[in-house]
C-alpha positions in Angstrom: 42.4 127.0 129.1 43.5 130.1 127.1 46.4 130.4 129.5 47.9 127.0 128.7 47.4 127.6 125.0 49.2 131.0 125.3 52.0 129.2 127.1 52.3 126.6 124.4 52.1 129.2 121.7 54.8 131.3 123.3 57.0 128.4 124.0 56.6 127.1 120.4 57.4 130.5 118.9 60.5 130.8 121.0 61.7 127.3 120.2 61.3 128.1 116.5 63.2 131.4 116.7 67.0 131.7 116.6 68.6 131.2 120.1 70.0 134.7 120.3 66.6 136.3 119.9 65.0 134.6 122.9 65.4 135.3 126.5 63.9 131.9 127.3 67.0 130.1 126.1 69.8 129.3 128.5 71.3 126.8 126.0 70.4 125.7 122.4 67.4 123.5 121.9 69.4 120.9 120.1 71.6 118.6 122.2 75.2 119.3 123.0 77.9 116.7 123.6 77.2 116.7 127.3 73.6 117.5 128.3 72.2 118.5 131.7 68.7 118.0 133.0 65.7 119.8 131.4 65.2 123.5 131.9 62.2 123.8 134.2 59.7 126.4 132.8 58.6 128.4 135.8 54.9 129.2 135.5 55.2 131.2 138.7 57.9 133.5 137.3 56.1 134.1 134.0 52.8 134.6 135.9 54.4 137.3 138.1 55.7 139.2 135.1 52.3 139.1 133.4 50.5 140.1 136.6 52.8 143.0 137.0 51.9 144.1 133.4 48.2 143.7 134.2 48.5 145.6 137.5 50.0 148.6 135.6 47.4 148.5 132.9 44.6 148.4 135.5 46.1 151.4 137.4 46.3 153.4 134.2 42.8 152.3 133.2 41.3 153.4 136.6 43.4 156.6 136.6 41.8 157.6 133.3 38.4 157.6 134.9 37.2 154.2 133.9 35.4 151.7 136.2 37.6 149.0 137.7 37.3 145.8 135.5 35.0 143.2 137.0 35.3 139.4 136.4 32.4 137.0 136.9 33.0 133.3 137.0 30.4 130.6 136.3 31.5 127.0 137.0 29.9 124.3 134.9 31.0 120.7 135.4 34.3 119.3 136.7 36.1 118.2 133.6 39.3 120.2 133.0 40.3 118.3 129.9 37.4 119.4 127.7 37.4 119.2 123.9 37.6 123.0 123.6 40.8 122.8 125.8 42.4 120.5 123.3 41.2 122.6 120.4 43.0 125.6 121.9 46.2 123.7 121.8 45.7 122.8 118.2 45.0 126.4 117.2 48.0 127.6 119.2 50.3 125.2 117.3 48.8 126.2 114.0 49.3 129.9 114.7 53.1 129.5 115.0 53.5 127.9 111.4 56.1 124.4 110.5 53.8 122.6 113.4 52.1 119.1 112.9 49.5 118.4 115.5 48.6 114.9 116.7 45.8 114.5 119.2 45.6 111.4 121.4 43.4 110.7 124.5 43.5 108.8 127.7 42.2 105.6 126.0 44.9 105.6 123.4 47.0 102.4 123.9 50.3 103.4 125.5 52.4 101.8 122.8 50.5 103.7 120.2 50.7 106.9 122.2 54.5 106.5 122.4 54.8 106.3 118.6 53.5 109.9 118.5 55.2 111.4 121.6 58.6 110.0 120.7 58.6 112.1 117.5 57.2 115.3 119.0 59.2 118.5 119.6 56.5 119.7 122.0 54.3 117.3 124.1 51.2 118.7 125.9 49.5 116.3 128.3 46.0 116.9 129.9 44.7 113.4 130.3 44.4 113.3 134.1 46.5 110.1 134.5 49.5 110.2 136.9 52.8 109.1 135.3 51.2 108.7 131.9 54.2 110.2 130.1 57.5 108.6 131.0 61.1 109.3 129.9 61.1 106.5 127.3 58.2 108.2 125.5 60.0 111.5 125.0 62.5 112.6 122.4 65.8 113.9 123.6 65.5 117.7 124.1 61.7 117.9 123.6 59.6 120.5 125.4 57.0 118.9 127.8 54.0 120.9 129.0 52.1 119.1 131.8 48.5 120.3 132.2 47.4 117.3 134.1 46.1 117.8 137.7 45.9 114.6 139.8 45.6 114.1 143.5 47.5 111.0 144.7 48.6 109.7 148.1 52.3 110.3 148.7 53.9 106.8 149.3 56.2 108.2 151.9 54.1 110.6 153.9 50.7 109.0 153.1 49.3 112.5 152.6 47.6 113.6 149.4 49.7 115.5 147.0 49.2 117.1 143.5 51.0 115.7 140.5 50.6 116.0 136.7 50.5 113.5 133.9 54.3 113.5 133.5 56.8 111.5 135.5 58.6 114.8 136.3 61.8 113.3 137.9 62.4 110.9 135.1 61.4 113.1 132.1 63.3 116.1 133.2 66.6 114.1 132.7 65.7 113.7 129.0 63.5 116.7 128.0 64.9 120.1 127.0 62.1 122.0 128.7 59.5 120.9 131.2 56.7 122.4 133.3 56.3 121.2 136.9 53.0 120.4 138.7 52.2 122.4 140.7 53.9 125.7 139.7 53.8 125.3 135.9 50.7 126.0 133.8 48.5 126.6 136.9 49.8 130.1 137.9 49.7 131.1 134.2 46.0 130.3 134.1 45.3 132.9 136.9 47.7 135.5 135.5 46.2 135.2 132.0 42.7 135.4 133.4 43.6 138.8 135.0 45.2 140.0 131.7 42.2 139.0 129.7 39.8 140.7 132.1 41.5 144.1 131.5 41.6 143.5 127.8 37.8 142.7 127.8 37.1 145.9 129.8 39.0 147.9 127.2 37.2 146.3 124.3 33.8 147.1 125.9 34.8 150.7 126.4 35.9 151.0 122.7 32.5 149.6 121.6 30.7 152.1 123.8 32.8 155.0 122.5 32.0 153.9 118.9 28.3 153.8 119.7 28.4 157.3 121.2 30.3 158.6 118.2 27.9 157.0 115.8 24.9 158.7 117.5 26.7 162.1 117.4 27.4 161.7 113.7 23.8 160.6 113.2 22.5 163.7 115.1 24.7 166.1 113.1 23.6 164.5 109.8 19.9 164.9 110.9 20.4 168.6 111.8 
């Protein structure tokens, strides 16, 4: 959940910065006279970079004599599109400033949904409905973040396959940026989980060090 929010926040911040200051840009966000297909945002590539950073941090952490960070996972329920997940997106957009957030859900009539999405610079979908977002619902050059995870039967192979909420092939011809499913937000989720684990371990150590220092100061004052 935090990973997708981080991806949205990072993307939004970069879209709002001048082109020359962002490595993400390969062309301006606004349209040129002749446009190509949308730039595919590779979650795998970003995840690899983040995991490399985390790997180095963990090595330094352990080399300093600290215990290796430990992550425990508790699974509760099976709904990936929880209210807290949507709230994270809202907060991420608010954190970057000149961002208006409109929240719709899977029961919003499609024509009503289109009225919102066609105006949006960034569209995030986590409804769990295949092909919910189509090209006619997206503004030219918009960024489309697909968080949906749906298993459907491939009409050609008859085998199950993973797809998002977005009609990827259609939307990528109109959007400026788009995340694929699989290979978009998913790898970022794992990478950010690893990064947050080492951050949590460091925070715990700092708290412990503060407690030890406090006891020492208290002992000196008593003596």
